[in-house]
Amino acid sequence: MMQNNFSIDEKTIVGISFEHEIWGRDKTRSFWCIMFGFLLISLIGMISNENSIYMTGIILFFIICNVVRILYICMKAKKTYKDKIYDCMITVSDNKLVQEIRKDNEISNREEHNINDVKQLCVVKKYSFLYFENKKMIILDNRAFTTGNLDELKKWIKSRNVSEERTVAEKSMGNPFKVVKITLLVGAIVSLLMGILFVNNTANNANELMVVMLITLSGIVFSLIIGFGLTFYIDWFKRQSGIIRALSIIFYPITIFIFYFVGLGGMVLYSIKILKNNK
């Protein structure tokens, strides 16, 4: 059993809001990675092309706008929690996670979640954010474990039993996450470098930011298709006889052509599935 007990007031809510908006969810992490990636591109481009200063200005504008948005959220949260104190008690036991929020020693809110509903744990500095399939979120204070610790919580999440329904769904889609994540990472890095080389070594009058963004986006989409294609190919390859496996390698141009379109179809179907689940 693990327990995490802490209090939220107008001071701590600012820290919670700040960490959540800076690095506490996938969208914010993706935003900062993309922005700093493009900022690096523009700074490198300024060495050989002074027009890259415009690209740098646009990126800095987006960064400043996001910082202002985060400060506004923090101030709004502070105002909402002014002169209020809530005690949060999170208990992890067996396959359940229970959160109780108390005010003046009275329970104002109680939530119970199943281990199979855990979607993601985002660990920042002082706080962590646990997300569930039903779009609920639980805040944890990394310093406030009275029983257990953050490492045990991570192990608990990793060791959870995936439900039969989710297992069947993932098998039908080839469980693409492992291969797709690798191809996506490689594709993004390679396409980003190609964009930098193209902008710095080709004479063109196009907007540098748009050129790099288009090349990077094209590389990401292509790598996603390849990733899904490889996932289905590996799954298919394991179920074939030795002769079929050998033929698929010998006639690789045909195999690649077929599984490229299989990957394209799989990516589209999987995207539709994700959109439906998020509604």
CSV table of N, CA, C and O in Angstrom, one decimal, residues 38 191-192 211-224:
chain,number,residue,atom,x,y,z
A,38,PHE,N,13.1,24.2,-33.3
A,38,PHE,CA,13.1,25.3,-34.3
A,38,PHE,C,13.9,26.5,-34.0
A,38,PHE,O,14.5,27.1,-34.8
A,191,SER,N,14.5,14.2,-40.6
A,191,SER,CA,13.8,15.2,-41.4
A,191,SER,C,14.2,16.6,-41.0
A,191,SER,O,14.3,17.6,-41.7
A,192,LEU,N,14.4,16.8,-39.6
A,192,LEU,CA,14.8,18.1,-39.1
A,192,LEU,C,16.2,18.5,-39.6
A,192,LEU,O,16.4,19.6,-40.0
A,211,VAL,N,9.6,26.3,-44.8
A,211,VAL,CA,10.3,25.2,-45.5
A,211,VAL,C,10.7,24.1,-44.5
A,211,VAL,O,10.5,22.9,-44.7
A,212,VAL,N,11.3,24.5,-43.4
A,212,VAL,CA,11.8,23.5,-42.4
A,212,VAL,C,10.6,22.8,-41.8
A,212,VAL,O,10.6,21.5,-41.6
A,213,MET,N,9.5,23.5,-41.5
A,213,MET,CA,8.3,22.8,-40.9
A,213,MET,C,7.7,21.8,-41.9
A,213,MET,O,7.3,20.7,-41.5
A,214,LEU,N,7.6,22.2,-43.2
A,214,LEU,CA,7.0,21.3,-44.2
A,214,LEU,C,7.9,20.0,-44.3
A,214,LEU,O,7.4,18.9,-44.4
A,215,ILE,N,9.2,20.2,-44.4
A,215,ILE,CA,10.1,19.1,-44.5
A,215,ILE,C,10.0,18.2,-43.3
A,215,ILE,O,10.0,16.9,-43.4
A,216,THR,N,10.0,18.8,-42.1
A,216,THR,CA,9.9,18.0,-40.9
A,216,THR,C,8.6,17.3,-40.8
A,216,THR,O,8.6,16.1,-40.4
A,217,LEU,N,7.5,18.0,-41.1
A,217,LEU,CA,6.2,17.3,-41.1
A,217,LEU,C,6.1,16.2,-42.0
A,217,LEU,O,5.5,15.1,-41.7
A,218,SER,N,6.6,16.4,-43.3
A,218,SER,CA,6.6,15.3,-44.3
A,218,SER,C,7.4,14.1,-43.8
A,218,SER,O,6.9,12.9,-43.9
A,219,GLY,N,8.5,14.3,-43.1
A,219,GLY,CA,9.4,13.2,-42.6
A,219,GLY,C,8.6,12.5,-41.5
A,219,GLY,O,8.7,11.3,-41.4
A,220,ILE,N,7.9,13.2,-40.6
A,220,ILE,CA,7.2,12.6,-39.5
A,220,ILE,C,6.1,11.7,-40.0
A,220,ILE,O,5.9,10.6,-39.6
A,221,VAL,N,5.3,12.2,-41.0
A,221,VAL,CA,4.2,11.5,-41.6
A,221,VAL,C,4.7,10.2,-42.3
A,221,VAL,O,4.2,9.1,-42.1
A,222,PHE,N,5.8,10.4,-43.0
A,222,PHE,CA,6.4,9.2,-43.7
A,222,PHE,C,6.9,8.2,-42.7
A,222,PHE,O,6.7,7.0,-42.9
A,223,SER,N,7.5,8.6,-41.7
A,223,SER,CA,8.1,7.7,-40.7
A,223,SER,C,6.9,7.0,-40.0
A,223,SER,O,7.1,5.8,-39.6
A,224,LEU,N,5.8,7.7,-39.7
A,224,LEU,CA,4.7,7.0,-39.1
A,224,LEU,C,4.1,5.9,-40.0
A,224,LEU,O,3.8,4.8,-39.5
